[in-house]
XYZ file of C-alpha atoms in Angstrom:
695
model
C 110.623 122.148 142.253
C 111.183 118.861 140.472
C 112.501 115.463 141.501
C 115.456 115.419 143.890
C 118.676 114.952 141.894
C 121.668 113.481 143.720
C 124.273 113.127 140.936
C 126.519 115.658 139.201
C 125.451 117.393 136.009
C 125.441 116.076 132.434
C 126.351 117.889 129.243
C 122.739 117.834 128.074
C 121.457 119.298 131.348
C 123.813 122.263 130.985
C 123.057 122.892 127.313
C 121.716 126.264 126.318
C 118.152 126.548 125.196
C 117.787 126.764 121.393
C 118.550 130.383 120.488
C 116.892 131.416 117.241
C 118.453 134.295 115.310
C 118.369 135.859 111.884
C 121.351 137.341 110.110
C 121.918 140.816 111.534
C 120.208 140.192 114.872
C 121.730 141.566 118.070
C 123.225 138.309 119.303
C 126.331 137.060 121.103
C 127.071 133.757 119.321
C 128.517 131.028 121.538
C 132.169 130.160 121.955
C 134.109 126.933 122.437
C 137.385 125.842 124.000
C 139.541 122.725 124.251
C 141.772 124.276 126.967
C 144.450 124.982 124.349
C 142.543 127.705 122.540
C 139.175 129.237 121.762
C 136.866 130.147 118.906
C 133.486 131.821 118.467
C 130.659 130.923 116.148
C 129.678 133.649 113.735
C 126.000 134.551 113.383
C 125.990 132.057 110.559
C 125.199 128.410 109.910
C 128.835 127.318 109.480
C 131.334 130.172 109.913
C 133.625 130.650 112.910
C 135.766 133.586 114.003
C 138.389 134.754 116.520
C 140.341 131.484 116.567
C 143.340 131.565 118.888
C 145.728 129.035 120.392
C 148.189 131.392 122.098
C 150.802 132.179 120.871
C 148.879 131.553 117.597
C 146.025 133.894 116.753
C 143.845 134.846 113.794
C 142.725 138.082 115.428
C 139.030 138.514 114.711
C 139.155 136.908 111.267
C 136.112 134.939 110.109
C 136.482 131.730 108.142
C 134.367 128.857 106.739
C 131.527 130.841 105.215
C 129.308 128.415 103.329
C 127.513 128.347 99.985
C 124.978 125.513 100.046
C 122.799 124.658 97.087
C 124.441 127.361 94.988
C 123.951 130.364 97.256
C 125.324 131.873 100.456
C 123.671 130.109 103.376
C 122.733 133.392 105.065
C 120.929 134.562 101.926
C 118.047 132.102 102.306
C 116.498 134.513 104.784
C 115.463 132.103 107.496
C 116.782 131.977 111.055
C 119.545 129.799 112.437
C 118.962 127.933 115.706
C 122.051 127.811 117.956
C 122.430 125.324 120.813
C 125.574 125.520 122.959
C 126.882 122.615 124.920
C 130.251 122.596 126.677
C 131.666 120.195 124.078
C 130.007 121.560 120.931
C 127.762 124.070 119.227
C 124.922 122.796 117.042
C 123.443 125.129 114.418
C 120.336 124.284 112.405
C 118.494 125.992 109.558
C 116.044 125.282 106.758
C 117.495 126.304 103.393
C 114.599 125.891 100.990
C 114.041 122.127 100.668
C 117.258 121.363 102.521
C 117.497 120.892 106.269
C 121.037 121.616 107.486
C 122.570 120.798 110.849
C 126.167 121.709 111.672
C 128.109 120.536 114.715
C 131.272 122.409 115.687
C 133.920 121.265 118.169
C 137.386 122.281 119.266
C 139.261 119.019 118.726
C 140.573 117.627 122.049
C 144.330 117.899 122.428
C 144.919 119.567 119.053
C 145.154 123.071 117.658
C 142.182 122.379 115.421
C 138.454 122.826 114.906
C 136.055 120.454 113.179
C 132.642 121.272 111.741
C 130.352 118.487 110.581
C 127.752 119.663 108.030
C 124.778 117.313 107.671
C 122.363 118.094 104.829
C 118.935 116.417 104.703
C 116.882 116.311 101.504
C 113.260 117.035 102.412
C 111.962 116.496 98.870
C 110.577 113.306 97.313
C 113.374 112.979 94.745
C 117.149 112.774 94.673
C 118.997 116.096 94.557
C 122.552 117.214 93.849
C 123.698 119.794 96.379
C 126.881 121.779 95.734
C 128.683 122.805 98.939
C 131.399 125.446 98.813
C 133.307 126.754 101.828
C 135.148 130.070 101.705
C 138.184 130.238 103.977
C 140.269 133.084 105.316
C 143.097 133.696 107.763
C 144.940 136.440 109.628
C 147.145 133.947 111.460
C 150.200 135.045 113.407
C 152.598 133.544 115.939
C 153.125 136.160 118.657
C 155.337 134.887 121.470
C 155.261 138.153 123.372
C 152.961 139.713 125.960
C 149.374 139.746 124.725
C 148.716 142.918 126.678
C 146.050 144.369 124.427
C 142.347 143.580 124.530
C 142.457 142.660 120.829
C 144.248 139.467 119.886
C 147.210 139.851 117.491
C 146.937 139.165 113.761
C 148.801 139.352 110.453
C 146.742 140.620 107.551
C 148.911 139.427 104.657
C 148.877 135.634 104.969
C 149.724 133.936 101.662
C 147.100 131.436 100.499
C 147.729 128.450 98.219
C 145.982 125.237 97.285
C 147.204 122.075 99.039
C 147.701 119.243 96.561
C 147.166 116.318 98.950
C 143.869 117.590 100.451
C 140.788 119.507 99.376
C 142.205 122.385 101.326
C 143.983 125.722 101.388
C 147.178 126.530 103.242
C 147.614 130.016 104.701
C 151.178 130.969 105.638
C 152.081 133.925 107.838
C 154.799 136.141 106.381
C 156.222 137.600 109.591
C 156.169 134.681 112.039
C 156.274 130.857 112.035
C 152.558 130.097 111.671
C 150.551 128.051 109.174
C 146.907 127.039 109.002
C 145.468 124.387 106.705
C 141.730 124.729 106.159
C 139.526 122.544 104.000
C 136.990 119.726 103.744
C 137.208 116.010 104.456
C 136.090 114.638 101.087
C 137.128 114.831 97.461
C 136.418 118.036 95.630
C 138.175 121.039 94.208
C 140.091 123.827 95.900
C 141.353 127.250 94.878
C 143.402 129.721 96.912
C 140.382 130.544 99.085
C 137.596 128.024 98.450
C 136.991 124.307 98.765
C 133.961 122.724 97.138
C 132.299 119.354 96.682
C 128.921 117.984 95.655
C 126.539 115.909 97.741
C 124.116 113.558 95.982
C 121.262 112.961 98.407
C 118.315 110.590 97.845
C 114.815 111.657 98.869
C 114.510 111.938 102.640
C 118.155 111.020 103.171
C 121.104 112.853 104.710
C 124.680 113.270 103.531
C 127.556 115.105 105.159
C 130.817 116.931 104.650
C 133.304 117.937 107.308
C 135.283 121.157 107.623
C 138.664 121.137 109.374
C 140.771 124.123 110.463
C 144.239 123.162 111.709
C 147.054 125.355 113.025
C 150.771 124.653 113.334
C 154.219 126.191 113.426
C 154.925 125.134 109.843
C 153.292 123.464 106.869
C 154.229 119.960 107.999
C 152.704 120.372 111.470
C 149.513 122.012 110.225
C 149.094 119.410 107.477
C 149.610 116.508 109.878
C 146.972 117.903 112.235
C 144.570 118.508 109.349
C 145.056 114.948 108.054
C 144.508 113.387 111.475
C 141.240 115.248 112.062
C 139.916 115.057 108.495
C 140.363 111.287 108.548
C 137.380 111.017 110.915
C 135.486 114.218 111.747
C 132.597 112.343 113.435
C 135.192 110.726 115.721
C 136.548 114.161 116.675
C 133.019 115.185 117.646
C 132.386 112.083 119.745
C 135.819 112.425 121.381
C 134.956 115.964 122.391
C 131.795 114.726 124.113
C 133.663 111.985 125.948
C 136.471 114.244 127.114
C 134.186 117.037 128.282
C 131.842 114.788 130.244
C 134.807 113.147 131.937
C 136.279 116.530 132.887
C 132.979 117.738 134.336
C 132.423 114.499 136.239
C 135.916 114.701 137.743
C 135.259 118.157 139.191
C 132.945 116.558 141.765
C 135.014 113.491 142.701
C 137.410 113.842 145.648
C 140.862 112.564 144.704
C 140.256 112.793 140.944
C 143.268 112.818 138.612
C 142.296 115.908 136.602
C 142.217 118.654 139.232
C 144.088 119.284 142.456
C 140.852 119.274 144.446
C 137.115 118.887 143.975
C 133.766 120.585 144.449
C 130.908 119.086 146.447
C 127.950 117.458 144.739
C 124.738 119.459 145.091
C 121.678 117.332 145.848
C 118.461 119.262 145.301
C 115.038 119.246 143.735
C 115.350 122.975 142.966
C 116.244 123.041 139.268
C 117.228 126.725 139.365
C 119.642 126.175 142.239
C 121.109 123.183 140.434
C 121.686 125.124 137.208
C 123.217 128.092 139.021
C 125.597 125.896 140.987
C 126.809 123.688 138.158
C 126.864 126.310 135.397
C 129.019 128.492 137.629
C 131.485 125.651 138.099
C 131.583 124.665 134.428
C 131.944 128.343 133.530
C 135.235 128.353 135.453
C 136.298 125.099 133.785
C 135.630 126.805 130.455
C 138.319 129.380 131.230
C 141.032 126.837 132.098
C 144.069 126.841 129.827
C 146.586 124.005 129.634
C 148.852 125.464 126.990
C 152.458 124.244 126.708
C 153.305 127.875 125.932
C 152.260 129.053 129.405
C 155.191 130.024 131.628
C 152.825 129.782 134.616
C 151.570 126.270 133.841
C 147.851 125.614 134.128
C 146.048 128.918 134.330
C 142.615 130.494 133.918
C 141.862 133.152 131.326
C 139.505 135.940 132.301
C 137.605 136.387 129.033
C 136.822 134.438 125.886
C 136.785 134.239 122.943
C 137.316 137.752 121.547
C 139.219 139.781 124.141
C 142.312 139.472 126.335
C 143.273 135.915 125.415
C 146.031 134.566 127.628
C 145.517 136.967 130.523
C 144.168 136.711 134.069
C 142.668 139.690 135.886
C 143.002 139.445 139.671
C 139.495 140.834 140.121
C 137.803 138.037 138.201
C 139.921 135.265 139.693
C 139.049 136.604 143.160
C 135.331 136.585 142.382
C 135.651 132.823 141.806
C 137.800 132.337 144.911
C 135.607 129.610 146.376
C 135.850 127.455 143.261
C 139.602 127.960 142.895
C 140.322 127.246 146.572
C 138.366 123.978 146.446
C 138.946 122.737 142.892
C 142.486 123.883 142.085
C 144.284 124.757 145.339
C 147.763 124.053 143.951
C 147.129 126.184 140.891
C 145.713 128.924 143.108
C 148.789 128.892 145.347
C 151.079 129.087 142.315
C 149.124 132.062 140.966
C 149.234 133.818 144.319
C 152.998 133.409 144.518
C 153.319 134.695 140.971
C 151.208 137.750 141.743
C 153.117 138.453 144.944
C 156.371 138.361 142.993
C 155.040 140.537 140.145
C 153.781 143.635 141.958
C 150.005 143.466 141.829
C 149.880 147.248 142.255
C 151.085 147.833 138.691
C 148.406 146.207 136.565
C 145.093 144.447 136.136
C 146.805 141.071 136.377
C 149.272 138.946 134.421
C 149.441 137.239 131.041
C 150.791 133.711 130.721
C 152.946 133.797 127.600
C 155.623 135.746 129.477
C 154.204 136.046 133.014
C 154.313 139.843 132.972
C 151.790 142.260 134.439
C 149.658 144.373 132.117
C 147.250 147.294 132.169
C 146.420 149.880 134.815
C 146.273 149.146 138.542
C 142.863 147.957 139.669
C 141.732 149.305 143.032
C 140.349 145.919 144.023
C 143.720 144.161 143.922
C 144.617 144.461 147.615
C 141.207 143.174 148.688
C 141.402 140.433 146.052
C 144.808 139.190 147.166
C 143.921 139.375 150.860
C 140.755 137.351 150.391
C 142.353 134.802 148.072
C 145.284 134.180 150.416
C 142.886 133.966 153.372
C 140.598 131.528 151.560
C 143.385 129.342 150.224
C 144.922 129.000 153.681
C 141.661 128.575 155.620
C 139.987 126.077 153.293
C 143.128 124.013 152.620
C 144.837 124.097 156.005
C 147.915 125.728 154.494
C 149.124 127.714 157.508
C 152.710 126.560 156.880
C 152.607 128.296 153.511
C 152.322 131.625 155.293
C 155.937 131.107 156.381
C 157.226 130.491 152.853
C 159.548 133.246 151.581
C 158.413 134.733 148.270
C 160.545 137.191 146.341
C 159.093 140.604 145.620
C 161.016 143.817 144.917
C 164.297 141.829 145.038
C 163.791 140.710 148.650
C 162.206 137.542 149.988
C 159.596 137.841 152.723
C 157.191 135.285 154.190
C 153.764 135.141 152.596
C 152.326 136.386 155.892
C 154.292 139.625 155.528
C 152.932 140.073 152.014
C 149.427 139.349 153.275
C 149.798 141.999 155.953
C 150.985 144.434 153.284
C 147.954 143.778 151.075
C 145.509 143.933 153.992
C 146.864 147.261 155.257
C 148.077 148.916 152.061
C 145.030 151.206 152.181
C 146.856 153.136 154.901
C 149.163 154.551 152.220
C 146.111 155.970 150.453
C 144.343 157.480 153.463
C 143.164 161.054 153.073
C 142.581 163.594 155.872
C 138.939 162.521 156.012
C 140.078 159.030 157.096
C 139.250 156.976 153.994
C 141.476 155.638 151.227
C 141.449 157.274 147.795
C 141.155 154.572 145.152
C 142.012 156.661 142.134
C 140.237 157.545 138.949
C 137.943 155.924 136.458
C 140.594 153.587 134.965
C 141.332 152.167 138.417
C 137.704 151.409 139.186
C 134.678 150.716 137.003
C 135.916 152.354 133.765
C 132.452 153.260 132.544
C 130.993 155.066 135.582
C 132.634 158.479 135.652
C 131.334 159.458 139.093
C 132.576 156.332 140.879
C 136.076 157.562 141.785
C 138.356 158.350 144.740
C 137.043 157.435 148.240
C 134.490 154.779 147.307
C 132.509 152.865 149.964
C 133.010 149.399 148.448
C 136.763 149.003 148.775
C 136.990 151.067 151.921
C 134.492 148.628 153.413
C 136.657 145.860 151.990
C 139.486 147.191 154.130
C 137.340 146.595 157.201
C 137.035 142.952 156.196
C 140.770 142.702 155.435
C 141.726 144.029 158.876
C 139.436 141.566 160.608
C 140.610 138.645 158.484
C 144.209 139.513 159.296
C 143.305 139.879 162.988
C 141.816 136.377 163.025
C 145.012 134.962 161.552
C 147.199 136.715 164.115
C 144.933 135.599 166.928
C 145.078 132.023 165.726
C 148.877 132.325 165.750
C 148.826 133.550 169.359
C 149.370 137.299 168.814
C 146.205 138.527 170.566
C 147.496 142.063 171.117
C 148.040 142.598 167.421
C 144.662 141.072 166.661
C 142.999 143.479 169.102
C 144.697 146.486 167.505
C 143.582 145.424 164.032
C 139.999 144.885 165.160
C 139.927 148.289 166.834
C 141.205 149.839 163.636
C 138.527 147.998 161.653
C 135.752 149.242 163.915
C 136.950 152.843 163.593
C 137.247 152.487 159.822
C 133.729 151.036 159.536
C 132.381 154.150 161.249
C 134.200 156.299 158.689
C 132.739 154.259 155.845
C 129.248 154.615 157.277
C 129.620 158.396 157.091
C 129.184 157.951 153.315
C 125.786 156.302 153.686
C 122.824 158.210 152.254
C 119.442 157.760 153.889
C 117.419 155.923 151.288
C 119.715 152.945 150.774
C 122.690 154.057 148.682
C 126.070 155.723 149.224
C 128.206 158.754 148.486
C 131.746 158.748 147.173
C 134.106 161.408 148.526
C 136.326 163.455 146.232
C 139.724 164.911 147.207
C 138.201 168.371 147.673
C 135.779 166.964 150.260
C 132.703 166.922 148.018
C 130.381 163.973 148.518
C 128.752 162.691 145.341
C 125.927 160.139 145.514
C 126.422 157.098 143.266
C 123.735 154.432 143.161
C 125.927 151.450 142.287
C 125.480 147.807 143.249
C 129.163 147.479 144.196
C 128.458 149.407 147.393
C 125.457 147.241 148.232
C 127.102 143.845 148.309
C 130.604 144.936 149.367
C 129.422 146.796 152.443
C 127.102 143.945 153.426
C 129.879 141.378 152.992
C 132.450 143.428 154.891
C 130.610 145.222 157.672
C 126.953 144.254 157.923
C 127.245 144.143 161.711
C 128.025 147.880 161.706
C 124.754 148.699 159.980
C 121.645 149.560 162.021
C 118.562 147.587 161.053
C 116.995 150.694 159.509
C 119.989 151.086 157.218
C 119.859 147.446 156.207
C 116.165 147.685 155.420
C 116.709 150.824 153.350
C 119.550 149.217 151.410
C 117.422 146.190 150.592
C 114.509 148.386 149.543
C 116.826 150.426 147.306
C 118.201 147.259 145.737
C 114.737 145.872 145.028
C 113.295 149.158 143.753
C 116.189 150.417 141.630
C 118.627 147.591 140.821
C 116.876 144.223 140.788
C 114.968 142.953 137.743
C 113.135 139.630 137.480
C 115.822 138.042 135.267
C 118.944 140.084 136.030
C 119.763 143.521 137.486
C 121.067 147.030 136.863
C 124.648 147.624 138.012
C 123.897 151.349 138.263
C 120.428 152.632 139.066
C 118.701 154.118 135.994
C 117.933 157.158 138.153
C 121.635 157.895 138.687
C 122.901 161.082 136.965
C 125.837 159.142 135.487
C 123.567 156.735 133.619
C 124.137 158.849 130.484
C 127.931 158.442 130.594
C 128.312 155.029 128.936
C 126.332 152.224 127.337
C 128.662 149.450 128.534
C 126.239 147.094 130.297
C 128.722 145.425 132.660
C 128.724 148.341 135.136
C 126.103 150.769 133.875
C 122.315 151.155 134.114
C 121.440 148.848 131.205
C 122.819 145.613 132.628
C 125.363 144.092 134.950
C 128.596 142.167 135.079
C 127.854 138.452 135.665
C 129.238 138.310 139.204
C 127.027 141.149 140.435
C 123.752 139.145 140.547
C 125.190 136.247 142.609
C 127.133 138.656 144.843
C 123.917 140.611 145.419
C 121.969 137.425 146.107
C 124.583 136.387 148.651
C 124.237 139.783 150.355
C 120.487 139.277 150.567
C 120.965 135.854 152.157
C 123.480 137.368 154.615
C 120.891 139.976 155.587
C 118.292 137.277 156.175
C 116.214 138.354 153.174
C 115.641 134.878 151.812
C 112.148 136.052 150.866
C 113.773 138.191 148.151
C 116.821 136.115 147.263
C 115.203 132.680 146.973
C 112.563 133.508 144.331
C 115.092 135.660 142.421
C 117.201 132.544 141.842
C 114.530 131.319 139.425
C 114.955 134.310 137.138
C 118.742 134.314 137.440
C 118.910 130.650 136.490
C 116.785 131.386 133.430
C 119.460 133.879 132.358
C 122.048 131.104 132.262
C 120.198 129.870 129.173
C 122.911 130.940 126.700
C 125.874 129.037 128.125
C 128.217 130.278 130.864
C 127.413 133.828 131.990
C 128.814 136.527 129.714
C 130.910 139.551 130.596
C 127.590 141.370 130.772
C 123.919 140.626 130.310
C 121.368 143.322 129.588
C 118.637 144.007 132.083
C 115.445 142.978 130.353
C 113.986 146.478 130.596
C 116.960 147.734 128.568
C 116.952 145.047 125.862
C 114.509 142.172 125.289
C 115.544 138.765 126.622
C 117.202 136.140 124.441
C 114.926 133.148 124.835
C 113.942 133.002 128.505
C 116.954 134.872 129.874
C 118.629 138.254 130.099
C 120.425 138.758 126.802
C 124.198 138.503 126.657
C 126.014 141.600 125.461
C 128.340 141.347 122.476
C 131.977 142.226 121.928
C 131.060 144.785 119.278
C 131.487 148.526 119.795
C 130.026 150.240 121.808
C 129.123 147.306 124.076
C 132.601 145.633 124.104
C 131.666 142.749 126.397
C 132.896 139.233 125.705
C 130.844 136.044 125.532
C 132.112 134.448 128.784
C 134.198 135.328 131.822
C 135.992 133.448 134.604
C 134.041 135.161 137.394
C 131.196 132.723 136.766
C 132.501 130.895 139.837
C 130.753 133.562 141.913
C 127.498 131.693 141.209
C 128.852 128.474 142.697
C 130.380 130.419 145.574
C 127.054 132.028 146.404
C 125.449 128.590 146.728
C 128.216 127.332 149.036
C 128.733 130.527 151.063
C 125.303 132.151 150.811
C 122.639 129.467 150.482
C 124.470 126.880 152.605
C 126.311 129.482 154.698
C 129.598 127.565 154.888
C 132.577 129.316 156.458
C 136.026 128.242 157.659
C 137.938 130.044 160.401
C 141.727 130.490 160.085
C 142.277 127.714 162.624
C 140.143 125.312 160.596
C 136.786 125.387 162.393
C 134.073 124.592 159.835
C 130.605 126.015 160.373
C 127.459 126.469 158.338
C 124.307 128.545 158.733
C 122.142 127.283 155.851
C 119.324 129.417 154.392
C 117.401 126.545 152.800
C 113.811 126.937 153.963
C 112.632 128.918 150.919
C 115.121 127.360 148.491
C 114.894 123.622 149.164
C 114.704 122.405 152.780
C 116.098 119.007 151.771
C 119.039 120.292 149.720
C 122.477 118.960 150.569
C 126.104 119.526 149.624
C 127.793 116.146 149.624
C 131.535 115.522 149.942
C 132.679 119.072 150.548
C 136.418 118.600 151.138
C 137.916 121.106 153.586
C 141.450 120.584 154.912
C 141.412 117.011 153.661
C 138.195 116.152 155.534
C 134.870 115.448 153.843
C 131.733 117.190 155.049
C 128.069 117.063 154.145
C 126.073 120.259 154.599
C 122.299 120.298 154.976
C 119.652 122.195 156.892
C 121.203 121.043 160.164
C 124.615 122.480 159.279
C 127.986 120.920 158.421
C 128.937 117.470 159.680
C 131.380 114.696 158.690
C 130.376 113.165 155.374
C 128.506 109.902 155.360
C 130.763 108.727 152.524
C 133.923 108.910 154.588
């Protein structure tokens, strides 16, 4: 442990470690956002790809490939060092006698990117350095549901030189969309290239800026290009200022940027600090404030390559603690939208039209029940339960919808007494054996019944609460029939067959939902199984490598070779709940090291499946067959595990705040400061939760 830190996090503290990669390496290059859109760096010194500002998108097109000193930058053969920070990505490489550093930002408040290219002459004499940038575009304007994993594109944009800039204008032929791309100094331009020459004295540095601007027409795109190209260094410094202010505001009660706030973590445990703050900033990274959103402020699930403009209920739910504290108004609005747009018909909703998309996810009832419960409990919003919300052409109070979600499993009950949660597309998608009556969501139903019972009891209906609790107890016994001695679980198929599946989902869901129903021997076996077959020093396996289905898929989010980013913090929380701080606390060190590449990705590889990237478990890429994006909104699960697991904070439906901290092996002096629950500020430390010293 280091020195005790009592302030929020800085941009530099959250920066990735320098990630060194050659052309062709297996590498997930970092992404950026300005809350209007996203882009990803290519594995390249300058180039970017997958630019989108919904409803504008370039698909997966790559642009701004650079020739420096007369040859393609990648052809020099050396590595490029990538350093992500929330506001920028810095890339550095040695190209012969030239040292090149590029800084890329998404320009605050504009549909634009800026790349500053600084070239240093390491020789003892002046040199002339030609710089040529090759541009491309597949831009489209698609004001329709983006209900496909791949972002839309047009592949026949017309390119032409722009007379007033050293730039090229690309015009879409089938929609109102234009991008102007070029450099910020005098030079020459053709229909695809912009070039200039730098004259650099010995030991000196010169620069050129690249600007990519998007608009509905040529006038809008040109105006944006001109504004940014007039001062690219200013765009970069503005990005730093804006991002630090946004991060600071997340931890200030009553701030003017979010509807709520998160507590400040005071600790000398650097791993705990990184986990807590990176989880929070990872959620901030998914925020979208697009004027095109019919939902208003929203949170995308993935970035920057897949499913732009959409929110999966599953991922939003995994960050429920962050949403309930930081953005309660936005959370309530989303919940009302999901209630009104039948959450049993899709993965979630997209924000260009507000419609649902995809197949039904089996988690949705549990997700909605927990999110409604958490929003109400942590914000004191009991009156909202009485609000009528339209669904299926009839308005019912939110409480009625909550009861429907919490008990909807009854419609799926099979003769054996458990709910059938469907096939592979409704569950994990890449684990073929994890289908039908699965322990995880059946255990989730136990939690839902008890959460609903607590709400009814708080409202004075003790008889109904008793009935629900009795039902939960009986259901927990049915779930436990699936337990396999040795620490894992069976799933039950419609024909009655029980198939063992060694998946982490059953570990942390059953612990969260019904740990009190588990004999101590069962708990010990489950922990031993987790340690022996799922846990790795830096990450974990979602599916045990010994499982027969480990040959079915190579997707690392749910298979043997890695794990989805919420599974490690959810598993750590389960360990804390079981009192196994001796396992969870030291594991936090390795998990924190795996947040060395920016916000957690849609999957990281277990280090025994693929070597680490730097000090941490390597992020998977969006390429086939891995198809996992660079970042995901469920990163809030890391912050939630610190609040709920390490500090043990809970809020009863009536508003009683309690905490059972597990700090002894983490940091006995750690504290959450200014945790705002129901308008009251609390501090939480080893002694529990108590009114905050600050007011």
